[in-house]
PDB file of C-alpha atoms in Angstrom:
ATOM      1  CA  MET P1144     171.740 176.105 182.479  1.00 49.00           C
ATOM      2  CA  GLY P1145     170.273 175.460 185.965  1.00 48.00           C
ATOM      3  CA  ALA P1146     169.121 171.979 186.945  1.00 62.00           C
ATOM      4  CA  ALA P1147     167.045 171.591 183.763  1.00 79.00           C
ATOM      5  CA  ALA P1148     168.635 169.516 181.018  1.00 89.00           C
ATOM      6  CA  VAL P1149     169.444 171.007 177.628  1.00 91.00           C
ATOM      7  CA  GLU P1150     170.308 169.279 174.382  1.00 92.00           C
ATOM      8  CA  ILE P1151     173.068 170.244 171.992  1.00 95.00           C
ATOM      9  CA  ASP P1152     174.845 168.622 169.065  1.00 96.00           C
ATOM     10  CA  LEU P1153     178.520 167.766 168.852  1.00 97.00           C
ATOM     11  CA  LEU P1154     179.773 168.419 165.323  1.00 97.00           C
ATOM     12  CA  GLY P1155     183.560 168.069 165.482  1.00 97.00           C
ATOM     13  CA  ILE P1156     186.450 167.025 167.726  1.00 98.00           C
ATOM     14  CA  GLY P1157     190.140 167.935 167.839  1.00 98.00           C
ATOM     15  CA  LEU P1158     192.484 165.985 170.114  1.00 98.00           C
ATOM     16  CA  ALA P1159     196.192 165.937 170.971  1.00 98.00           C
ATOM     17  CA  GLY P1160     197.581 164.337 174.096  1.00 98.00           C
ATOM     18  CA  PRO P1161     199.985 161.720 175.424  1.00 98.00           C
ATOM     19  CA  GLY P1162     199.440 158.638 173.268  1.00 97.00           C
ATOM     20  CA  LEU P1163     196.469 160.356 171.590  1.00 98.00           C
ATOM     21  CA  PRO P1164     197.662 161.723 168.208  1.00 97.00           C
ATOM     22  CA  GLY P1165     194.377 163.119 166.913  1.00 97.00           C
ATOM     23  CA  TRP P1166     190.722 162.058 167.029  1.00 98.00           C
ATOM     24  CA  GLU P1167     190.685 159.553 164.176  1.00 97.00           C
ATOM     25  CA  ALA P1168     194.041 158.013 165.113  1.00 97.00           C
ATOM     26  CA  SER P1169     192.941 157.656 168.748  1.00 98.00           C
ATOM     27  CA  LEU P1170     189.642 155.882 168.056  1.00 98.00           C
ATOM     28  CA  PRO P1171     191.035 152.340 168.632  1.00 98.00           C
ATOM     29  CA  VAL P1172     192.242 153.396 172.090  1.00 98.00           C
ATOM     30  CA  LEU P1173     189.064 155.293 172.952  1.00 97.00           C
ATOM     31  CA  ARG P1174     186.909 152.356 171.824  1.00 97.00           C
ATOM     32  CA  GLY P1175     188.897 149.942 173.970  1.00 96.00           C
ATOM     33  CA  GLU P1176     190.286 148.056 170.972  1.00 97.00           C
ATOM     34  CA  GLN P1177     193.869 148.944 171.964  1.00 96.00           C
ATOM     35  CA  ALA P1178     195.406 149.727 175.338  1.00 97.00           C
ATOM     36  CA  HIS P1179     196.579 153.291 175.806  1.00 97.00           C
ATOM     37  CA  ALA P1180     200.346 153.711 175.428  1.00 95.00           C
ATOM     38  CA  GLY P1181     201.930 156.668 177.169  1.00 87.00           C
ATOM     39  CA  GLN P1182     203.733 158.252 174.247  1.00 95.00           C
ATOM     40  CA  PRO P1183     204.757 161.938 174.456  1.00 97.00           C
ATOM     41  CA  THR P1184     202.282 164.415 173.048  1.00 97.00           C
ATOM     42  CA  VAL P1185     202.898 165.321 169.419  1.00 95.00           C
ATOM     43  CA  VAL P1186     201.473 168.733 168.516  1.00 94.00           C
ATOM     44  CA  PRO P1187     201.061 169.176 164.751  1.00 91.00           C
ATOM     45  CA  PRO P1188     202.127 172.587 163.397  1.00 88.00           C
ATOM     46  CA  PRO P1189     199.079 174.884 163.296  1.00 88.00           C
ATOM     47  CA  THR P1190     198.683 175.566 159.583  1.00 90.00           C
ATOM     48  CA  CYS P1191     196.697 178.774 160.100  1.00 92.00           C
ATOM     49  CA  LEU P1192     199.618 180.488 161.869  1.00 89.00           C
ATOM     50  CA  PRO P1193     202.301 182.184 159.743  1.00 87.00           C
ATOM     51  CA  ALA P1194     205.784 180.787 160.321  1.00 87.00           C
ATOM     52  CA  ALA P1195     206.869 183.802 162.394  1.00 85.00           C
ATOM     53  CA  GLU P1196     203.863 183.454 164.702  1.00 84.00           C
ATOM     54  CA  ARG P1197     204.462 179.708 165.082  1.00 85.00           C
ATOM     55  CA  ARG P1198     207.967 180.492 166.340  1.00 85.00           C
ATOM     56  CA  ARG P1199     206.694 183.063 168.840  1.00 86.00           C
ATOM     57  CA  ALA P1200     203.823 180.931 170.149  1.00 89.00           C
ATOM     58  CA  GLY P1201     204.466 178.653 173.102  1.00 90.00           C
ATOM     59  CA  LEU P1202     203.485 175.008 173.392  1.00 92.00           C
ATOM     60  CA  ALA P1203     200.122 175.744 175.021  1.00 93.00           C
ATOM     61  CA  VAL P1204     199.141 178.155 172.230  1.00 94.00           C
ATOM     62  CA  ARG P1205     200.277 175.818 169.437  1.00 94.00           C
ATOM     63  CA  ALA P1206     198.442 172.863 170.972  1.00 96.00           C
ATOM     64  CA  ALA P1207     195.251 174.880 171.437  1.00 97.00           C
ATOM     65  CA  ILE P1208     195.274 176.130 167.854  1.00 96.00           C
ATOM     66  CA  ALA P1209     196.139 172.715 166.419  1.00 97.00           C
ATOM     67  CA  VAL P1210     193.125 171.047 168.050  1.00 98.00           C
ATOM     68  CA  ALA P1211     190.898 174.024 167.200  1.00 98.00           C
ATOM     69  CA  GLU P1212     191.825 173.662 163.538  1.00 97.00           C
ATOM     70  CA  ALA P1213     191.156 169.926 163.647  1.00 98.00           C
ATOM     71  CA  ALA P1214     187.755 170.337 165.291  1.00 98.00           C
ATOM     72  CA  CYS P1215     186.603 172.950 162.765  1.00 98.00           C
ATOM     73  CA  ALA P1216     187.766 170.769 159.860  1.00 97.00           C
ATOM     74  CA  HIS P1217     185.992 167.767 161.396  1.00 97.00           C
ATOM     75  CA  ALA P1218     182.793 169.798 161.720  1.00 97.00           C
ATOM     76  CA  GLY P1219     183.131 171.184 158.204  1.00 96.00           C
ATOM     77  CA  LEU P1220     182.712 174.753 159.434  1.00 96.00           C
ATOM     78  CA  ALA P1221     184.761 177.848 158.625  1.00 97.00           C
ATOM     79  CA  PRO P1222     186.721 178.844 161.779  1.00 97.00           C
ATOM     80  CA  ALA P1223     186.052 182.549 161.258  1.00 96.00           C
ATOM     81  CA  THR P1224     182.298 182.005 161.671  1.00 96.00           C
ATOM     82  CA  LEU P1225     182.537 180.518 165.169  1.00 97.00           C
ATOM     83  CA  ALA P1226     182.380 182.198 168.552  1.00 97.00           C
ATOM     84  CA  SER P1227     184.871 180.565 170.884  1.00 98.00           C
ATOM     85  CA  VAL P1228     185.541 179.588 174.482  1.00 98.00           C
ATOM     86  CA  PHE P1229     189.160 178.887 175.422  1.00 98.00           C
ATOM     87  CA  THR P1230     189.877 177.310 178.795  1.00 97.00           C
ATOM     88  CA  SER P1231     193.131 176.352 180.491  1.00 96.00           C
ATOM     89  CA  SER P1232     194.075 175.551 184.069  1.00 94.00           C
ATOM     90  CA  SER P1233     197.420 177.296 183.868  1.00 86.00           C
ATOM     91  CA  GLY P1234     198.020 178.905 180.467  1.00 87.00           C
ATOM     92  CA  ASP P1235     201.513 178.691 179.007  1.00 87.00           C
ATOM     93  CA  GLY P1236     203.732 177.275 181.771  1.00 87.00           C
ATOM     94  CA  GLY P1237     206.926 177.550 179.727  1.00 88.00           C
ATOM     95  CA  ASN P1238     206.330 181.218 179.076  1.00 89.00           C
ATOM     96  CA  CYS P1239     205.580 181.822 182.770  1.00 89.00           C
ATOM     97  CA  HIS P1240     208.868 180.131 183.700  1.00 91.00           C
ATOM     98  CA  SER P1241     210.839 182.307 181.248  1.00 90.00           C
ATOM     99  CA  LEU P1242     209.261 185.484 182.637  1.00 91.00           C
ATOM    100  CA  CYS P1243     210.184 184.443 186.179  1.00 91.00           C
ATOM    101  CA  GLU P1244     213.779 183.818 185.071  1.00 91.00           C
ATOM    102  CA  SER P1245     213.930 187.248 183.439  1.00 91.00           C
ATOM    103  CA  LEU P1246     212.570 189.002 186.507  1.00 92.00           C
ATOM    104  CA  ALA P1247     215.022 187.156 188.770  1.00 92.00           C
ATOM    105  CA  ALA P1248     218.051 188.168 186.676  1.00 92.00           C
ATOM    106  CA  PRO P1249     220.432 190.919 187.951  1.00 91.00           C
ATOM    107  CA  ASP P1250     219.269 193.144 185.065  1.00 89.00           C
ATOM    108  CA  PRO P1251     215.590 192.188 184.667  1.00 89.00           C
ATOM    109  CA  VAL P1252     214.393 192.783 181.113  1.00 88.00           C
ATOM    110  CA  VAL P1253     211.148 191.241 179.910  1.00 88.00           C
ATOM    111  CA  SER P1254     210.814 190.303 176.270  1.00 88.00           C
ATOM    112  CA  PRO P1255     207.768 192.016 174.671  1.00 88.00           C
ATOM    113  CA  THR P1256     206.847 188.715 173.043  1.00 88.00           C
ATOM    114  CA  ARG P1257     207.045 186.904 176.386  1.00 89.00           C
ATOM    115  CA  PHE P1258     204.863 189.592 177.951  1.00 87.00           C
ATOM    116  CA  THR P1259     202.328 189.369 175.127  1.00 87.00           C
ATOM    117  CA  ASN P1260     202.142 185.601 175.521  1.00 88.00           C
ATOM    118  CA  SER P1261     201.658 185.864 179.286  1.00 88.00           C
ATOM    119  CA  VAL P1262     198.006 186.912 179.133  1.00 90.00           C
ATOM    120  CA  HIS P1263     195.498 184.130 179.651  1.00 91.00           C
ATOM    121  CA  ASN P1264     193.709 184.865 176.367  1.00 92.00           C
ATOM    122  CA  ALA P1265     196.913 184.573 174.304  1.00 92.00           C
ATOM    123  CA  ALA P1266     195.715 181.390 172.576  1.00 95.00           C
ATOM    124  CA  ALA P1267     192.373 182.984 171.711  1.00 95.00           C
ATOM    125  CA  GLY P1268     194.160 186.050 170.369  1.00 93.00           C
ATOM    126  CA  TYR P1269     196.473 184.038 168.119  1.00 94.00           C
ATOM    127  CA  TRP P1270     193.488 181.999 166.912  1.00 96.00           C
ATOM    128  CA  HIS P1271     191.148 184.840 166.011  1.00 95.00           C
ATOM    129  CA  ILE P1272     193.928 186.826 164.317  1.00 93.00           C
ATOM    130  CA  ALA P1273     195.009 183.766 162.339  1.00 94.00           C
ATOM    131  CA  VAL P1274     191.512 182.870 161.101  1.00 95.00           C
ATOM    132  CA  THR P1275     190.367 186.535 160.873  1.00 93.00           C
ATOM    133  CA  GLY P1276     187.572 185.689 163.253  1.00 92.00           C
ATOM    134  CA  ARG P1277     185.423 188.542 164.537  1.00 93.00           C
ATOM    135  CA  GLN P1278     183.022 186.480 166.619  1.00 95.00           C
ATOM    136  CA  ALA P1279     182.883 186.733 170.415  1.00 95.00           C
ATOM    137  CA  SER P1280     185.550 184.918 172.418  1.00 97.00           C
ATOM    138  CA  THR P1281     185.814 184.044 176.102  1.00 97.00           C
ATOM    139  CA  SER P1282     188.926 182.811 177.926  1.00 97.00           C
ATOM    140  CA  LEU P1283     188.617 181.325 181.376  1.00 95.00           C
ATOM    141  CA  CYS P1284     190.380 179.316 184.057  1.00 95.00           C
ATOM    142  CA  ALA P1285     188.920 177.195 186.849  1.00 93.00           C
ATOM    143  CA  PHE P1286     192.035 175.285 187.977  1.00 93.00           C
ATOM    144  CA  ASP P1287     191.333 171.537 187.823  1.00 94.00           C
ATOM    145  CA  ALA P1288     187.726 172.169 186.737  1.00 93.00           C
ATOM    146  CA  SER P1289     188.719 174.249 183.709  1.00 95.00           C
ATOM    147  CA  PHE P1290     187.311 171.800 181.136  1.00 96.00           C
ATOM    148  CA  ASP P1291     184.064 171.463 183.079  1.00 94.00           C
ATOM    149  CA  ALA P1292     183.711 175.237 183.335  1.00 94.00           C
ATOM    150  CA  GLY P1293     184.619 175.754 179.681  1.00 96.00           C
ATOM    151  CA  LEU P1294     182.047 173.207 178.543  1.00 96.00           C
ATOM    152  CA  THR P1295     179.377 174.820 180.700  1.00 93.00           C
ATOM    153  CA  GLU P1296     180.201 178.274 179.292  1.00 95.00           C
ATOM    154  CA  ALA P1297     180.243 177.003 175.706  1.00 97.00           C
ATOM    155  CA  VAL P1298     176.861 175.304 176.113  1.00 95.00           C
ATOM    156  CA  MET P1299     175.380 178.493 177.545  1.00 94.00           C
ATOM    157  CA  GLN P1300     176.701 180.438 174.560  1.00 96.00           C
ATOM    158  CA  VAL P1301     175.292 177.886 172.113  1.00 97.00           C
ATOM    159  CA  LEU P1302     171.883 178.327 173.731  1.00 95.00           C
ATOM    160  CA  ALA P1303     172.141 182.119 173.874  1.00 96.00           C
ATOM    161  CA  LEU P1304     173.547 182.686 170.382  1.00 95.00           C
ATOM    162  CA  ARG P1305     171.666 179.826 168.686  1.00 95.00           C
ATOM    163  CA  GLN P1306     174.723 179.099 166.577  1.00 96.00           C
ATOM    164  CA  PRO P1307     177.766 176.772 166.746  1.00 97.00           C
ATOM    165  CA  VAL P1308     180.509 177.574 169.272  1.00 98.00           C
ATOM    166  CA  LEU P1309     184.095 176.320 169.387  1.00 98.00           C
ATOM    167  CA  LEU P1310     185.347 175.082 172.786  1.00 98.00           C
ATOM    168  CA  VAL P1311     189.117 174.677 173.222  1.00 98.00           C
ATOM    169  CA  ALA P1312     190.654 173.215 176.401  1.00 98.00           C
ATOM    170  CA  CYS P1313     194.430 173.019 176.659  1.00 97.00           C
ATOM    171  CA  ASP P1314     197.051 172.496 179.344  1.00 96.00           C
ATOM    172  CA  ALA P1315     200.831 172.393 179.085  1.00 94.00           C
ATOM    173  CA  PRO P1316     203.381 171.469 181.764  1.00 94.00           C
ATOM    174  CA  TYR P1317     205.593 173.873 183.676  1.00 93.00           C
ATOM    175  CA  PRO P1318     209.368 173.438 183.710  1.00 92.00           C
ATOM    176  CA  GLN P1319     210.975 172.820 187.094  1.00 94.00           C
ATOM    177  CA  PRO P1320     210.779 174.087 189.783  1.00 93.00           C
ATOM    178  CA  LEU P1321     207.130 175.055 189.124  1.00 91.00           C
ATOM    179  CA  GLN P1322     206.444 171.541 187.855  1.00 93.00           C
ATOM    180  CA  ALA P1323     207.121 170.234 191.359  1.00 94.00           C
ATOM    181  CA  VAL P1324     204.187 172.192 192.809  1.00 93.00           C
ATOM    182  CA  ARG P1325     201.871 171.980 189.772  1.00 93.00           C
ATOM    183  CA  PRO P1326     202.720 168.628 188.165  1.00 93.00           C
ATOM    184  CA  LEU P1327     201.274 168.144 184.683  1.00 94.00           C
ATOM    185  CA  PRO P1328     202.827 165.169 182.867  1.00 94.00           C
ATOM    186  CA  ASP P1329     202.493 166.501 179.320  1.00 95.00           C
ATOM    187  CA  ALA P1330     200.533 168.833 177.047  1.00 96.00           C
ATOM    188  CA  MET P1331     196.923 167.997 176.222  1.00 97.00           C
ATOM    189  CA  GLY P1332     194.433 169.763 173.965  1.00 97.00           C
ATOM    190  CA  VAL P1333     190.759 168.991 173.300  1.00 98.00           C
ATOM    191  CA  ALA P1334     188.483 171.026 171.033  1.00 98.00           C
ATOM    192  CA  LEU P1335     184.765 170.524 170.467  1.00 98.00           C
ATOM    193  CA  VAL P1336     182.433 172.244 168.008  1.00 98.00           C
ATOM    194  CA  LEU P1337     179.025 172.434 169.681  1.00 98.00           C
ATOM    195  CA  ALA P1338     175.784 173.531 168.076  1.00 97.00           C
ATOM    196  CA  PRO P1339     172.080 173.867 168.884  1.00 95.00           C
ATOM    197  CA  GLY P1340     170.229 170.564 168.739  1.00 90.00           C
ATOM    198  CA  GLY P1341     168.957 169.826 165.247  1.00 85.00           C
ATOM    199  CA  THR P1342     171.541 172.010 163.471  1.00 85.00           C
ATOM    200  CA  VAL P1343     172.511 169.084 161.238  1.00 86.00           C
ATOM    201  CA  ALA P1344     170.695 165.855 160.423  1.00 82.00           C
ATOM    202  CA  GLN P1345     173.496 163.585 161.624  1.00 87.00           C
ATOM    203  CA  PRO P1346     175.683 165.139 164.332  1.00 93.00           C
ATOM    204  CA  LEU P1347     178.704 163.320 165.621  1.00 94.00           C
ATOM    205  CA  ALA P1348     176.717 162.952 168.850  1.00 95.00           C
ATOM    206  CA  ARG P1349     173.724 164.507 170.579  1.00 94.00           C
ATOM    207  CA  LEU P1350     174.309 165.456 174.204  1.00 94.00           C
ATOM    208  CA  ARG P1351     171.891 166.200 177.033  1.00 93.00           C
ATOM    209  CA  LEU P1352     173.550 168.224 179.794  1.00 92.00           C
ATOM    210  CA  ALA P1353     172.468 169.286 183.267  1.00 89.00           C
ATOM    211  CA  LEU P1354     174.195 170.937 186.189  1.00 85.00           C
ATOM    212  CA  GLN P1355     173.643 169.137 189.472  1.00 80.00           C
ATOM    213  CA  PRO P1356     174.263 171.388 192.501  1.00 77.00           C
ATOM    214  CA  ASP P1357     175.182 169.746 195.771  1.00 70.00           C
ATOM    215  CA  SER P1358     172.001 168.624 197.534  1.00 69.00           C
ATOM    216  CA  GLY P1359     173.586 167.289 200.667  1.00 66.00           C
ATOM    217  CA  GLU P1360     173.032 163.732 199.449  1.00 68.00           C
ATOM    218  CA  PRO P1361     175.903 161.492 198.279  1.00 65.00           C
ATOM    219  CA  ALA P1362     176.871 162.720 194.802  1.00 70.00           C
ATOM    220  CA  GLU P1363     177.095 160.473 191.769  1.00 78.00           C
ATOM    221  CA  ALA P1364     180.770 159.618 191.261  1.00 85.00           C
ATOM    222  CA  ALA P1365     182.698 161.258 188.452  1.00 90.00           C
ATOM    223  CA  THR P1366     182.974 158.969 185.438  1.00 94.00           C
ATOM    224  CA  ALA P1367     186.298 157.167 185.116  1.00 96.00           C
ATOM    225  CA  CYS P1368     187.895 155.610 182.038  1.00 97.00           C
ATOM    226  CA  ALA P1369     188.117 151.809 181.949  1.00 96.00           C
ATOM    227  CA  ASP P1370     191.594 152.007 180.390  1.00 97.00           C
ATOM    228  CA  ALA P1371     194.115 152.612 183.183  1.00 97.00           C
ATOM    229  CA  GLY P1372     196.312 154.831 181.017  1.00 97.00           C
ATOM    230  CA  LEU P1373     193.449 157.082 179.959  1.00 98.00           C
ATOM    231  CA  ASP P1374     192.178 157.296 183.521  1.00 97.00           C
ATOM    232  CA  ALA P1375     195.606 158.347 184.749  1.00 97.00           C
ATOM    233  CA  LEU P1376     195.545 161.208 182.237  1.00 98.00           C
ATOM    234  CA  ARG P1377     192.024 162.143 183.357  1.00 97.00           C
ATOM    235  CA  ALA P1378     193.256 162.421 186.921  1.00 96.00           C
ATOM    236  CA  GLN P1379     196.456 164.324 186.098  1.00 96.00           C
ATOM    237  CA  ILE P1380     195.569 166.834 183.353  1.00 97.00           C
ATOM    238  CA  PRO P1381     192.512 169.100 183.653  1.00 96.00           C
ATOM    239  CA  ALA P1382     191.856 169.100 179.872  1.00 97.00           C
ATOM    240  CA  ALA P1383     191.832 165.277 179.995  1.00 97.00           C
ATOM    241  CA  ARG P1384     188.634 165.371 182.033  1.00 96.00           C
ATOM    242  CA  ALA P1385     187.061 165.323 178.569  1.00 97.00           C
ATOM    243  CA  LEU P1386     188.230 161.737 178.019  1.00 98.00           C
ATOM    244  CA  PRO P1387     185.156 159.909 179.448  1.00 97.00           C
ATOM    245  CA  LEU P1388     182.985 161.984 177.097  1.00 96.00           C
ATOM    246  CA  LEU P1389     185.261 161.253 174.132  1.00 97.00           C
ATOM    247  CA  VAL P1390     185.222 157.538 175.001  1.00 97.00           C
ATOM    248  CA  ALA P1391     181.418 157.529 175.002  1.00 96.00           C
ATOM    249  CA  VAL P1392     181.251 159.365 171.676  1.00 96.00           C
ATOM    250  CA  ALA P1393     183.898 157.112 170.106  1.00 96.00           C
ATOM    251  CA  ARG P1394     181.940 154.010 171.093  1.00 94.00           C
ATOM    252  CA  GLY P1395     178.695 155.432 169.699  1.00 92.00           C
ATOM    253  CA  GLU P1396     176.703 154.102 172.617  1.00 85.00           C
ATOM    254  CA  ALA P1397     174.205 155.772 174.923  1.00 90.00           C
ATOM    255  CA  ALA P1398     176.086 156.630 178.090  1.00 93.00           C
ATOM    256  CA  ARG P1399     176.023 158.838 181.176  1.00 93.00           C
ATOM    257  CA  VAL P1400     179.174 160.890 181.851  1.00 94.00           C
ATOM    258  CA  VAL P1401     179.586 162.782 185.132  1.00 92.00           C
ATOM    259  CA  LEU P1402     182.224 165.514 185.346  1.00 91.00           C
ATOM    260  CA  PRO P1403     183.373 166.553 188.841  1.00 85.00           C
ATOM    261  CA  GLY P1404     182.683 170.218 188.085  1.00 75.00           C
ATOM    262  CA  ALA P1405     183.690 173.241 190.086  1.00 67.00           C
ATOM    263  CA  GLY P1406     184.008 172.798 193.822  1.00 59.00           C
ATOM    264  CA  ALA P1407     184.566 169.049 193.485  1.00 50.00           C
ATOM    265  CA  GLY P1408     185.430 167.573 196.832  1.00 51.00           C
ATOM    266  CA  ALA P1409     184.421 170.733 198.647  1.00 48.00           C
ATOM    267  CA  GLY P1410     181.056 169.403 199.796  1.00 52.00           C
ATOM    268  CA  LYS P1411     178.435 172.140 200.016  1.00 55.00           C
ATOM    269  CA  GLY P1412     178.586 174.344 196.954  1.00 58.00           C
ATOM    270  CA  ALA P1413     179.973 171.678 194.642  1.00 67.00           C
ATOM    271  CA  VAL P1414     178.366 171.474 191.207  1.00 77.00           C
ATOM    272  CA  ARG P1415     178.667 168.443 188.952  1.00 81.00           C
ATOM    273  CA  LEU P1416     177.964 168.298 185.250  1.00 86.00           C
ATOM    274  CA  HIS P1417     175.916 165.355 184.006  1.00 90.00           C
ATOM    275  CA  ILE P1418     176.146 164.559 180.290  1.00 91.00           C
ATOM    276  CA  ASP P1419     173.977 161.949 178.601  1.00 90.00           C
ATOM    277  CA  VAL P1420     175.256 160.863 175.207  1.00 91.00           C
ATOM    278  CA  ILE P1421     171.889 160.080 173.662  1.00 86.00           C
ATOM    279  CA  GLY P1422     172.719 159.607 170.028  1.00 69.00           C
ATOM    280  CA  SER P1423     175.725 159.193 167.788  1.00 60.00           C
ATOM    281  CA  ALA P1424     176.114 159.122 164.069  1.00 47.00           C
TER     282      ALA P1424
END
């Protein structure tokens, strides 16, 4: 993307997080009409997964697929037609914990299902099998900057492919003792359907994005959420870095959103992502 700005359309959103039970249901909180209440995340059952696969899939996979389904339905697009980018800071923490327990047992035996779910592209695999999708898919991780990196990758694919792309960001907490060293308060999933500018007459929002490499000058601060509860989530869960963008879209107002990006806080080499919400339906 370079330093030059590019424009894309946002066609659909899927959301599940603490006190955020879906995009439509969360609009009063995102618009500032209600204060955020820290309720546990409720992940709806992914309808595209057969019952047996729903039982095998961990929380991170189910949350990712639930928001992916919601975003595609919101956009009115068939899931099988979309290339995808899945991003997560840590994958399925519960599955990782179970594997560690198995390997630490006197007779270590690893469940084949646990092993299958341990790969970082497990959510993407479940998704594309479930929707019979044959489009390209990328899975990535950039620790706390995973949403920023996923959005950057998805935008690049929109520009390269000239077709809509599904972005799915999801994080789920580890059980103890891993939770003590990688604390994530709850599961959070955000999915966006992005498309080339002008794909539809009335997108949910039109976004202008630009990467801003460190220039040695003081960097523009990352955008915070005015609601204290939402801002706490933004600071604690990598996927919740999407919240300032969702707030701007929900309010339907022109706004500048700055994401910390990769290398945040590292000084030289840091790259921030600037997003101008320049039009909303």
